[in-house]
Amino acid sequence: MLGANSYGKSGIRLVQVSRHGDRHDVQDLAVSVRLEGDFGAAHLAGDNAAVLPTDTMKNTVYAMAAERSLEPIEAFALRLARHFVETHAPVSLARVEIAERPWERIEAGGRPHGSAFRRPGGEARLAAATCGRAESGEASIEAGLGDLVILKTARSGFSGFARDRFTTLRDTDDRLLATALRAIWTYECDAADLSFAALRAGIRQTLLETFAEHESRSVQHTLYAMGEAVLERHAEVREIRLTMPNKHHLPVDLSPFGISNANAVFVATEEPYGLIEAAVHRTAPPARS
């Protein structure tokens, strides 16, 4: 028996240039489309009559990008998701995810250049929209950020943890805490007309401020504090999911050289790393069956 299934197009690269005289704006997106619906015949009988080609999905993204600005990306994701549900009867649910990589203006002559750009660090803006048919419920809009690399050199420790015969880690109340933050938040159901850019900036600042100021007893402890602060300060957010890989910075043992390391010299390691994830909800989440 065929189980749950979906299909779509991923990695649709889209760059839009908006020209306003000598000043140009650039948006650089990677778009993914996923459709669920009545596609059983394609799996069971090789009948493709209900299957919209993934190449058509790619073309749709480009065509709809030409109609108007991509900003805000949350609204563009919702327009795409609604299009696939409203124009293709077999589709019961469409989900569109967008990741945006930023470009910043190059300084020239003491001012930002109007049409020359450089790519800054790896942080990405994220957005997603899910749209079902009327009987399936309202559309949902998500936004977020990924690969926001942050580090604190104080107010972080890890002690009192479980131990067994393989434990070698020592308690510490003074360690470096670094992570590449990924945060995805879901807006309340009536979110279509929100000021997405202002909200994103405010939520991002809340995450950063909380990370910096929190007296951390573990990554889990700080993760929850960050999610809790977002829900307290931003009523438009229903829930937030955070992923915080622990980018370990280990004190170097200099004792073989007769040198004391006063918690000042560290080695940064990429792998292996701890991976901490959790969701923080405004109300109790639905019970799992």
PDB file of C-alpha atoms in Angstrom:
ATOM      1  CA  MET A   1       0.000   0.000   0.000  1.00  0.00           C
ATOM      2  CA  LEU A   2       1.309   3.429  -0.937  1.00  0.00           C
ATOM      3  CA  GLY A   3       1.957   5.655   2.035  1.00  0.00           C
ATOM      4  CA  ALA A   4       2.383   9.401   2.406  1.00  0.00           C
ATOM      5  CA  ASN A   5       4.091  10.897  -0.614  1.00  0.00           C
ATOM      6  CA  SER A   6       5.033  14.232  -2.117  1.00  0.00           C
ATOM      7  CA  TYR A   7       7.186  15.622  -4.873  1.00  0.00           C
ATOM      8  CA  GLY A   8       8.545  18.956  -6.020  1.00  0.00           C
ATOM      9  CA  LYS A   9      11.481  21.001  -7.215  1.00  0.00           C
ATOM     10  CA  SER A  10      14.364  22.044  -4.974  1.00  0.00           C
ATOM     11  CA  GLY A  11      17.315  24.336  -5.432  1.00  0.00           C
ATOM     12  CA  ILE A  12      15.600  26.800  -7.766  1.00  0.00           C
ATOM     13  CA  ARG A  13      18.161  29.618  -7.857  1.00  0.00           C
ATOM     14  CA  LEU A  14      16.640  33.022  -8.482  1.00  0.00           C
ATOM     15  CA  VAL A  15      18.360  36.418  -8.583  1.00  0.00           C
ATOM     16  CA  GLN A  16      16.228  39.511  -9.085  1.00  0.00           C
ATOM     17  CA  VAL A  17      17.674  42.944  -9.814  1.00  0.00           C
ATOM     18  CA  SER A  18      15.415  45.925  -9.135  1.00  0.00           C
ATOM     19  CA  ARG A  19      16.666  49.107 -10.825  1.00  0.00           C
ATOM     20  CA  HIS A  20      15.857  52.547  -9.460  1.00  0.00           C
ATOM     21  CA  GLY A  21      17.991  54.851 -11.571  1.00  0.00           C
ATOM     22  CA  ASP A  22      21.611  54.486 -10.501  1.00  0.00           C
ATOM     23  CA  ARG A  23      20.652  52.533  -7.399  1.00  0.00           C
ATOM     24  CA  HIS A  24      20.029  48.810  -7.837  1.00  0.00           C
ATOM     25  CA  ASP A  25      18.779  46.244  -5.326  1.00  0.00           C
ATOM     26  CA  VAL A  26      19.651  42.541  -5.517  1.00  0.00           C
ATOM     27  CA  GLN A  27      17.819  39.565  -4.031  1.00  0.00           C
ATOM     28  CA  ASP A  28      19.400  36.113  -4.241  1.00  0.00           C
ATOM     29  CA  LEU A  29      17.054  33.232  -3.390  1.00  0.00           C
ATOM     30  CA  ALA A  30      16.973  29.451  -3.383  1.00  0.00           C
ATOM     31  CA  VAL A  31      13.367  28.263  -3.671  1.00  0.00           C
ATOM     32  CA  SER A  32      11.956  24.794  -3.004  1.00  0.00           C
ATOM     33  CA  VAL A  33       8.434  23.646  -3.909  1.00  0.00           C
ATOM     34  CA  ARG A  34       6.753  20.531  -2.512  1.00  0.00           C
ATOM     35  CA  LEU A  35       3.287  19.289  -3.445  1.00  0.00           C
ATOM     36  CA  GLU A  36       1.046  16.740  -1.745  1.00  0.00           C
ATOM     37  CA  GLY A  37      -2.151  15.394  -3.259  1.00  0.00           C
ATOM     38  CA  ASP A  38      -3.768  12.749  -5.434  1.00  0.00           C
ATOM     39  CA  PHE A  39      -0.693  11.364  -7.155  1.00  0.00           C
ATOM     40  CA  GLY A  40      -1.200   7.663  -6.400  1.00  0.00           C
ATOM     41  CA  ALA A  41      -1.726   6.684 -10.028  1.00  0.00           C
ATOM     42  CA  ALA A  42       1.755   7.881 -10.951  1.00  0.00           C
ATOM     43  CA  HIS A  43       3.275   5.536  -8.350  1.00  0.00           C
ATOM     44  CA  LEU A  44       0.991   2.545  -8.846  1.00  0.00           C
ATOM     45  CA  ALA A  45       0.189   2.602 -12.555  1.00  0.00           C
ATOM     46  CA  GLY A  46       2.725   4.871 -14.171  1.00  0.00           C
ATOM     47  CA  ASP A  47      -0.097   7.296 -15.050  1.00  0.00           C
ATOM     48  CA  ASN A  48       1.267  10.855 -15.046  1.00  0.00           C
ATOM     49  CA  ALA A  49      -1.974  12.669 -15.884  1.00  0.00           C
ATOM     50  CA  ALA A  50      -2.096  14.359 -12.453  1.00  0.00           C
ATOM     51  CA  VAL A  51       1.631  15.097 -12.233  1.00  0.00           C
ATOM     52  CA  LEU A  52       2.638  18.697 -12.823  1.00  0.00           C
ATOM     53  CA  PRO A  53       6.241  18.553 -14.105  1.00  0.00           C
ATOM     54  CA  THR A  54       8.825  19.858 -11.693  1.00  0.00           C
ATOM     55  CA  ASP A  55      10.220  21.847 -14.608  1.00  0.00           C
ATOM     56  CA  THR A  56       6.880  23.688 -14.675  1.00  0.00           C
ATOM     57  CA  MET A  57       7.329  24.497 -10.984  1.00  0.00           C
ATOM     58  CA  LYS A  58      10.717  26.040 -11.772  1.00  0.00           C
ATOM     59  CA  ASN A  59       9.240  28.084 -14.620  1.00  0.00           C
ATOM     60  CA  THR A  60       6.390  29.248 -12.360  1.00  0.00           C
ATOM     61  CA  VAL A  61       8.847  30.606  -9.806  1.00  0.00           C
ATOM     62  CA  TYR A  62      10.630  32.664 -12.463  1.00  0.00           C
ATOM     63  CA  ALA A  63       7.410  33.870 -14.104  1.00  0.00           C
ATOM     64  CA  MET A  64       5.856  34.999 -10.817  1.00  0.00           C
ATOM     65  CA  ALA A  65       9.129  36.680  -9.833  1.00  0.00           C
ATOM     66  CA  ALA A  66       8.830  38.838 -12.962  1.00  0.00           C
ATOM     67  CA  GLU A  67       5.382  40.085 -11.936  1.00  0.00           C
ATOM     68  CA  ARG A  68       6.425  42.033  -8.836  1.00  0.00           C
ATOM     69  CA  SER A  69       9.067  42.440  -6.147  1.00  0.00           C
ATOM     70  CA  LEU A  70      10.209  39.407  -4.176  1.00  0.00           C
ATOM     71  CA  GLU A  71      10.165  41.430  -0.966  1.00  0.00           C
ATOM     72  CA  PRO A  72       8.976  40.342   1.515  1.00  0.00           C
ATOM     73  CA  ILE A  73       9.978  36.763   0.830  1.00  0.00           C
ATOM     74  CA  GLU A  74       7.241  35.500   3.187  1.00  0.00           C
ATOM     75  CA  ALA A  75       4.607  36.995   0.879  1.00  0.00           C
ATOM     76  CA  PHE A  76       6.317  35.602  -2.232  1.00  0.00           C
ATOM     77  CA  ALA A  77       6.341  32.106  -0.691  1.00  0.00           C
ATOM     78  CA  LEU A  78       2.624  32.405   0.108  1.00  0.00           C
ATOM     79  CA  ARG A  79       1.776  33.612  -3.417  1.00  0.00           C
ATOM     80  CA  LEU A  80       3.572  30.617  -4.900  1.00  0.00           C
ATOM     81  CA  ALA A  81       1.947  28.109  -2.546  1.00  0.00           C
ATOM     82  CA  ARG A  82      -1.533  29.478  -3.242  1.00  0.00           C
ATOM     83  CA  HIS A  83      -0.884  29.408  -6.988  1.00  0.00           C
ATOM     84  CA  PHE A  84      -0.171  25.672  -7.028  1.00  0.00           C
ATOM     85  CA  VAL A  85      -3.215  24.848  -4.900  1.00  0.00           C
ATOM     86  CA  GLU A  86      -5.578  27.092  -6.857  1.00  0.00           C
ATOM     87  CA  THR A  87      -4.460  26.150 -10.370  1.00  0.00           C
ATOM     88  CA  HIS A  88      -3.851  22.400 -10.138  1.00  0.00           C
ATOM     89  CA  ALA A  89      -6.782  20.329  -8.877  1.00  0.00           C
ATOM     90  CA  PRO A  90      -4.863  17.213  -7.694  1.00  0.00           C
ATOM     91  CA  VAL A  91      -2.836  19.305  -5.226  1.00  0.00           C
ATOM     92  CA  SER A  92      -4.180  19.209  -1.670  1.00  0.00           C
ATOM     93  CA  LEU A  93      -1.252  21.001  -0.028  1.00  0.00           C
ATOM     94  CA  ALA A  94       1.662  23.064  -1.309  1.00  0.00           C
ATOM     95  CA  ARG A  95       4.708  24.104   0.685  1.00  0.00           C
ATOM     96  CA  VAL A  96       7.244  26.632  -0.558  1.00  0.00           C
ATOM     97  CA  GLU A  97      10.505  27.251   1.273  1.00  0.00           C
ATOM     98  CA  ILE A  98      12.880  30.118   0.515  1.00  0.00           C
ATOM     99  CA  ALA A  99      16.426  30.793   1.669  1.00  0.00           C
ATOM    100  CA  GLU A 100      17.898  34.214   0.885  1.00  0.00           C
ATOM    101  CA  ARG A 101      21.609  34.970   0.863  1.00  0.00           C
ATOM    102  CA  PRO A 102      22.409  38.650   1.390  1.00  0.00           C
ATOM    103  CA  TRP A 103      24.476  40.996  -0.731  1.00  0.00           C
ATOM    104  CA  GLU A 104      25.768  44.244   0.758  1.00  0.00           C
ATOM    105  CA  ARG A 105      26.951  47.329  -1.081  1.00  0.00           C
ATOM    106  CA  ILE A 106      30.642  47.944  -1.708  1.00  0.00           C
ATOM    107  CA  GLU A 107      31.937  51.236  -0.325  1.00  0.00           C
ATOM    108  CA  ALA A 108      33.319  53.454  -3.089  1.00  0.00           C
ATOM    109  CA  GLY A 109      34.300  57.083  -2.735  1.00  0.00           C
ATOM    110  CA  GLY A 110      33.261  57.068   0.913  1.00  0.00           C
ATOM    111  CA  ARG A 111      29.688  55.960   0.233  1.00  0.00           C
ATOM    112  CA  PRO A 112      27.783  52.758  -0.620  1.00  0.00           C
ATOM    113  CA  HIS A 113      27.955  52.049  -4.343  1.00  0.00           C
ATOM    114  CA  GLY A 114      24.655  51.951  -6.190  1.00  0.00           C
ATOM    115  CA  SER A 115      25.316  48.836  -8.267  1.00  0.00           C
ATOM    116  CA  ALA A 116      28.321  46.956  -6.842  1.00  0.00           C
ATOM    117  CA  PHE A 117      27.982  44.393  -4.056  1.00  0.00           C
ATOM    118  CA  ARG A 118      29.867  41.927  -1.883  1.00  0.00           C
ATOM    119  CA  ARG A 119      28.584  38.869  -0.076  1.00  0.00           C
ATOM    120  CA  PRO A 120      28.958  39.093   3.728  1.00  0.00           C
ATOM    121  CA  GLY A 121      28.977  36.150   6.174  1.00  0.00           C
ATOM    122  CA  GLY A 122      26.983  32.992   5.807  1.00  0.00           C
ATOM    123  CA  GLU A 123      23.744  34.055   7.528  1.00  0.00           C
ATOM    124  CA  ALA A 124      20.603  33.325   5.503  1.00  0.00           C
ATOM    125  CA  ARG A 125      17.066  34.678   5.709  1.00  0.00           C
ATOM    126  CA  LEU A 126      14.474  31.901   5.646  1.00  0.00           C
ATOM    127  CA  ALA A 127      10.759  31.846   4.844  1.00  0.00           C
ATOM    128  CA  ALA A 128       8.152  29.182   4.170  1.00  0.00           C
ATOM    129  CA  ALA A 129       4.455  29.101   3.373  1.00  0.00           C
ATOM    130  CA  THR A 130       2.097  26.136   3.438  1.00  0.00           C
ATOM    131  CA  CYS A 131      -1.292  26.365   1.753  1.00  0.00           C
ATOM    132  CA  GLY A 132      -4.034  23.759   1.606  1.00  0.00           C
ATOM    133  CA  ARG A 133      -7.488  23.696   0.094  1.00  0.00           C
ATOM    134  CA  ALA A 134     -10.303  25.276   2.104  1.00  0.00           C
ATOM    135  CA  GLU A 135     -11.209  22.048   3.858  1.00  0.00           C
ATOM    136  CA  SER A 136      -7.572  21.530   4.859  1.00  0.00           C
ATOM    137  CA  GLY A 137      -7.307  24.693   6.949  1.00  0.00           C
ATOM    138  CA  GLU A 138      -5.723  28.116   6.618  1.00  0.00           C
ATOM    139  CA  ALA A 139      -2.348  28.902   5.162  1.00  0.00           C
ATOM    140  CA  SER A 140       0.574  29.132   7.548  1.00  0.00           C
ATOM    141  CA  ILE A 141       3.578  31.422   7.252  1.00  0.00           C
ATOM    142  CA  GLU A 142       6.992  30.771   8.766  1.00  0.00           C
ATOM    143  CA  ALA A 143      10.118  32.879   8.796  1.00  0.00           C
ATOM    144  CA  GLY A 144      13.544  32.499  10.238  1.00  0.00           C
ATOM    145  CA  LEU A 145      17.275  32.677   9.912  1.00  0.00           C
ATOM    146  CA  GLY A 146      20.042  30.157   9.445  1.00  0.00           C
ATOM    147  CA  ASP A 147      23.807  29.946   9.934  1.00  0.00           C
ATOM    148  CA  LEU A 148      23.922  32.954  12.249  1.00  0.00           C
ATOM    149  CA  VAL A 149      27.306  32.305  13.893  1.00  0.00           C
ATOM    150  CA  ILE A 150      27.484  33.766  17.406  1.00  0.00           C
ATOM    151  CA  LEU A 151      29.908  33.389  20.309  1.00  0.00           C
ATOM    152  CA  LYS A 152      30.080  34.547  23.923  1.00  0.00           C
ATOM    153  CA  THR A 153      33.180  34.496  26.125  1.00  0.00           C
ATOM    154  CA  ALA A 154      31.431  34.968  29.480  1.00  0.00           C
ATOM    155  CA  ARG A 155      28.216  34.013  31.284  1.00  0.00           C
ATOM    156  CA  SER A 156      28.438  30.401  30.160  1.00  0.00           C
ATOM    157  CA  GLY A 157      29.132  27.197  32.067  1.00  0.00           C
ATOM    158  CA  PHE A 158      28.284  23.508  32.099  1.00  0.00           C
ATOM    159  CA  SER A 159      28.316  21.486  35.317  1.00  0.00           C
ATOM    160  CA  GLY A 160      26.321  19.000  37.373  1.00  0.00           C
ATOM    161  CA  PHE A 161      25.736  16.744  34.349  1.00  0.00           C
ATOM    162  CA  ALA A 162      25.210  12.980  34.371  1.00  0.00           C
ATOM    163  CA  ARG A 163      28.323  10.834  34.517  1.00  0.00           C
ATOM    164  CA  ASP A 164      29.208   7.243  33.773  1.00  0.00           C
ATOM    165  CA  ARG A 165      32.451   5.291  33.438  1.00  0.00           C
ATOM    166  CA  PHE A 166      33.177   6.853  30.029  1.00  0.00           C
ATOM    167  CA  THR A 167      32.786  10.474  31.156  1.00  0.00           C
ATOM    168  CA  THR A 168      35.950  12.571  31.036  1.00  0.00           C
ATOM    169  CA  LEU A 169      34.463  16.069  30.710  1.00  0.00           C
ATOM    170  CA  ARG A 170      35.055  18.351  33.694  1.00  0.00           C
ATOM    171  CA  ASP A 171      32.627  20.793  35.263  1.00  0.00           C
ATOM    172  CA  THR A 172      33.172  24.406  34.306  1.00  0.00           C
ATOM    173  CA  ASP A 173      31.515  27.701  35.128  1.00  0.00           C
ATOM    174  CA  ASP A 174      33.562  29.655  32.578  1.00  0.00           C
ATOM    175  CA  ARG A 175      33.621  28.447  29.005  1.00  0.00           C
ATOM    176  CA  LEU A 176      33.196  29.782  25.493  1.00  0.00           C
ATOM    177  CA  LEU A 177      29.760  29.204  23.991  1.00  0.00           C
ATOM    178  CA  ALA A 178      29.519  29.328  20.205  1.00  0.00           C
ATOM    179  CA  THR A 179      26.855  28.158  17.788  1.00  0.00           C
ATOM    180  CA  ALA A 180      25.539  28.523  14.248  1.00  0.00           C
ATOM    181  CA  LEU A 181      21.952  29.431  15.104  1.00  0.00           C
ATOM    182  CA  ARG A 182      18.987  28.310  13.048  1.00  0.00           C
ATOM    183  CA  ALA A 183      15.625  29.692  14.167  1.00  0.00           C
ATOM    184  CA  ILE A 184      12.255  29.154  12.496  1.00  0.00           C
ATOM    185  CA  TRP A 185       9.161  30.856  13.890  1.00  0.00           C
ATOM    186  CA  THR A 186       5.506  30.439  12.940  1.00  0.00           C
ATOM    187  CA  TYR A 187       3.227  33.450  12.784  1.00  0.00           C
ATOM    188  CA  GLU A 188      -0.349  33.456  14.028  1.00  0.00           C
ATOM    189  CA  CYS A 189      -2.928  32.388  11.440  1.00  0.00           C
ATOM    190  CA  ASP A 190      -3.958  35.945  10.440  1.00  0.00           C
ATOM    191  CA  ALA A 191      -0.368  36.871   9.572  1.00  0.00           C
ATOM    192  CA  ALA A 192      -0.698  37.664   5.849  1.00  0.00           C
ATOM    193  CA  ASP A 193      -0.628  41.458   6.365  1.00  0.00           C
ATOM    194  CA  LEU A 194       2.157  41.684   8.960  1.00  0.00           C
ATOM    195  CA  SER A 195       5.205  43.918   8.565  1.00  0.00           C
ATOM    196  CA  PHE A 196       7.540  40.995   7.969  1.00  0.00           C
ATOM    197  CA  ALA A 197      10.768  42.966   7.590  1.00  0.00           C
ATOM    198  CA  ALA A 198      10.310  44.881  10.848  1.00  0.00           C
ATOM    199  CA  LEU A 199       9.245  41.744  12.700  1.00  0.00           C
ATOM    200  CA  ARG A 200      12.234  39.781  11.425  1.00  0.00           C
ATOM    201  CA  ALA A 201      14.623  42.507  12.548  1.00  0.00           C
ATOM    202  CA  GLY A 202      13.010  42.668  15.993  1.00  0.00           C
ATOM    203  CA  ILE A 203      12.999  38.911  16.507  1.00  0.00           C
ATOM    204  CA  ARG A 204      16.612  38.640  15.361  1.00  0.00           C
ATOM    205  CA  GLN A 205      17.615  41.344  17.843  1.00  0.00           C
ATOM    206  CA  THR A 206      15.699  39.596  20.642  1.00  0.00           C
ATOM    207  CA  LEU A 207      17.558  36.344  19.931  1.00  0.00           C
ATOM    208  CA  LEU A 208      20.924  38.100  19.920  1.00  0.00           C
ATOM    209  CA  GLU A 209      20.291  40.137  23.073  1.00  0.00           C
ATOM    210  CA  THR A 210      19.074  37.112  25.010  1.00  0.00           C
ATOM    211  CA  PHE A 211      22.026  35.002  23.895  1.00  0.00           C
ATOM    212  CA  ALA A 212      24.441  37.731  25.010  1.00  0.00           C
ATOM    213  CA  GLU A 213      22.885  38.489  28.406  1.00  0.00           C
ATOM    214  CA  HIS A 214      21.659  35.064  29.562  1.00  0.00           C
ATOM    215  CA  GLU A 215      23.505  33.357  32.408  1.00  0.00           C
ATOM    216  CA  SER A 216      23.866  30.042  30.626  1.00  0.00           C
ATOM    217  CA  ARG A 217      24.083  26.742  32.480  1.00  0.00           C
ATOM    218  CA  SER A 218      23.910  24.785  29.231  1.00  0.00           C
ATOM    219  CA  VAL A 219      23.059  25.273  25.559  1.00  0.00           C
ATOM    220  CA  GLN A 220      19.593  23.908  26.377  1.00  0.00           C
ATOM    221  CA  HIS A 221      19.172  26.531  29.095  1.00  0.00           C
ATOM    222  CA  THR A 222      20.021  29.406  26.757  1.00  0.00           C
ATOM    223  CA  LEU A 223      18.041  27.974  23.835  1.00  0.00           C
ATOM    224  CA  TYR A 224      14.845  27.965  25.889  1.00  0.00           C
ATOM    225  CA  ALA A 225      15.515  31.465  27.227  1.00  0.00           C
ATOM    226  CA  MET A 226      15.908  32.749  23.661  1.00  0.00           C
ATOM    227  CA  GLY A 227      12.671  31.149  22.503  1.00  0.00           C
ATOM    228  CA  GLU A 228      10.807  32.337  25.589  1.00  0.00           C
ATOM    229  CA  ALA A 229      11.996  35.924  25.035  1.00  0.00           C
ATOM    230  CA  VAL A 230      10.740  35.898  21.440  1.00  0.00           C
ATOM    231  CA  LEU A 231       7.263  34.787  22.515  1.00  0.00           C
ATOM    232  CA  GLU A 232       7.179  37.349  25.334  1.00  0.00           C
ATOM    233  CA  ARG A 233       8.184  40.295  23.130  1.00  0.00           C
ATOM    234  CA  HIS A 234       6.471  39.416  19.844  1.00  0.00           C
ATOM    235  CA  ALA A 235       2.774  38.581  20.125  1.00  0.00           C
ATOM    236  CA  GLU A 236       2.611  37.792  16.401  1.00  0.00           C
ATOM    237  CA  VAL A 237       4.672  34.608  16.891  1.00  0.00           C
ATOM    238  CA  ARG A 238       2.894  31.380  17.844  1.00  0.00           C
ATOM    239  CA  GLU A 239       5.940  29.148  18.227  1.00  0.00           C
ATOM    240  CA  ILE A 240       9.645  29.098  17.492  1.00  0.00           C
ATOM    241  CA  ARG A 241      11.988  26.197  16.739  1.00  0.00           C
ATOM    242  CA  LEU A 242      15.678  26.620  17.454  1.00  0.00           C
ATOM    243  CA  THR A 243      18.664  24.536  16.444  1.00  0.00           C
ATOM    244  CA  MET A 244      21.962  25.292  18.177  1.00  0.00           C
ATOM    245  CA  PRO A 245      24.959  23.111  17.330  1.00  0.00           C
ATOM    246  CA  ASN A 246      27.574  23.487  20.041  1.00  0.00           C
ATOM    247  CA  LYS A 247      30.675  24.736  18.222  1.00  0.00           C
ATOM    248  CA  HIS A 248      33.218  23.573  20.777  1.00  0.00           C
ATOM    249  CA  HIS A 249      36.171  25.771  21.750  1.00  0.00           C
ATOM    250  CA  LEU A 250      38.432  23.646  23.925  1.00  0.00           C
ATOM    251  CA  PRO A 251      41.114  25.076  26.236  1.00  0.00           C
ATOM    252  CA  VAL A 252      44.571  24.015  25.088  1.00  0.00           C
ATOM    253  CA  ASP A 253      46.615  22.106  27.657  1.00  0.00           C
ATOM    254  CA  LEU A 254      49.914  24.003  27.806  1.00  0.00           C
ATOM    255  CA  SER A 255      51.174  22.323  30.978  1.00  0.00           C
ATOM    256  CA  PRO A 256      53.666  20.082  29.086  1.00  0.00           C
ATOM    257  CA  PHE A 257      55.483  23.310  28.200  1.00  0.00           C
ATOM    258  CA  GLY A 258      55.370  24.709  31.718  1.00  0.00           C
ATOM    259  CA  ILE A 259      52.884  27.349  30.634  1.00  0.00           C
ATOM    260  CA  SER A 260      49.617  28.146  32.412  1.00  0.00           C
ATOM    261  CA  ASN A 261      46.560  28.643  30.224  1.00  0.00           C
ATOM    262  CA  ALA A 262      44.373  31.161  32.073  1.00  0.00           C
ATOM    263  CA  ASN A 263      41.319  30.226  30.021  1.00  0.00           C
ATOM    264  CA  ALA A 264      42.679  32.345  27.182  1.00  0.00           C
ATOM    265  CA  VAL A 265      43.917  29.955  24.479  1.00  0.00           C
ATOM    266  CA  PHE A 266      41.457  27.604  22.776  1.00  0.00           C
ATOM    267  CA  VAL A 267      41.262  25.283  19.797  1.00  0.00           C
ATOM    268  CA  ALA A 268      38.091  25.635  17.699  1.00  0.00           C
ATOM    269  CA  THR A 269      36.759  22.276  16.513  1.00  0.00           C
ATOM    270  CA  GLU A 270      34.252  21.628  13.718  1.00  0.00           C
ATOM    271  CA  GLU A 271      33.536  17.950  14.413  1.00  0.00           C
ATOM    272  CA  PRO A 272      32.265  16.184  16.399  1.00  0.00           C
ATOM    273  CA  TYR A 273      29.784  18.672  17.866  1.00  0.00           C
ATOM    274  CA  GLY A 274      26.778  18.646  20.153  1.00  0.00           C
ATOM    275  CA  LEU A 275      23.426  19.317  18.498  1.00  0.00           C
ATOM    276  CA  ILE A 276      20.659  20.836  20.617  1.00  0.00           C
ATOM    277  CA  GLU A 277      17.165  21.450  19.228  1.00  0.00           C
ATOM    278  CA  ALA A 278      13.828  22.407  20.748  1.00  0.00           C
ATOM    279  CA  ALA A 279      10.550  24.177  20.027  1.00  0.00           C
ATOM    280  CA  VAL A 280       9.023  26.766  22.352  1.00  0.00           C
ATOM    281  CA  HIS A 281       5.232  27.118  22.068  1.00  0.00           C
ATOM    282  CA  ARG A 282       2.918  29.861  23.233  1.00  0.00           C
ATOM    283  CA  THR A 283       0.349  27.195  24.208  1.00  0.00           C
ATOM    284  CA  ALA A 284       0.688  23.470  24.810  1.00  0.00           C
ATOM    285  CA  PRO A 285       1.511  21.664  21.541  1.00  0.00           C
ATOM    286  CA  PRO A 286      -0.867  18.946  20.275  1.00  0.00           C
ATOM    287  CA  ALA A 287      -0.353  15.574  21.927  1.00  0.00           C
ATOM    288  CA  ARG A 288       1.427  13.025  19.763  1.00  0.00           C
ATOM    289  CA  SER A 289      -0.606   9.959  18.857  1.00  0.00           C
TER     290      SER A 289
END
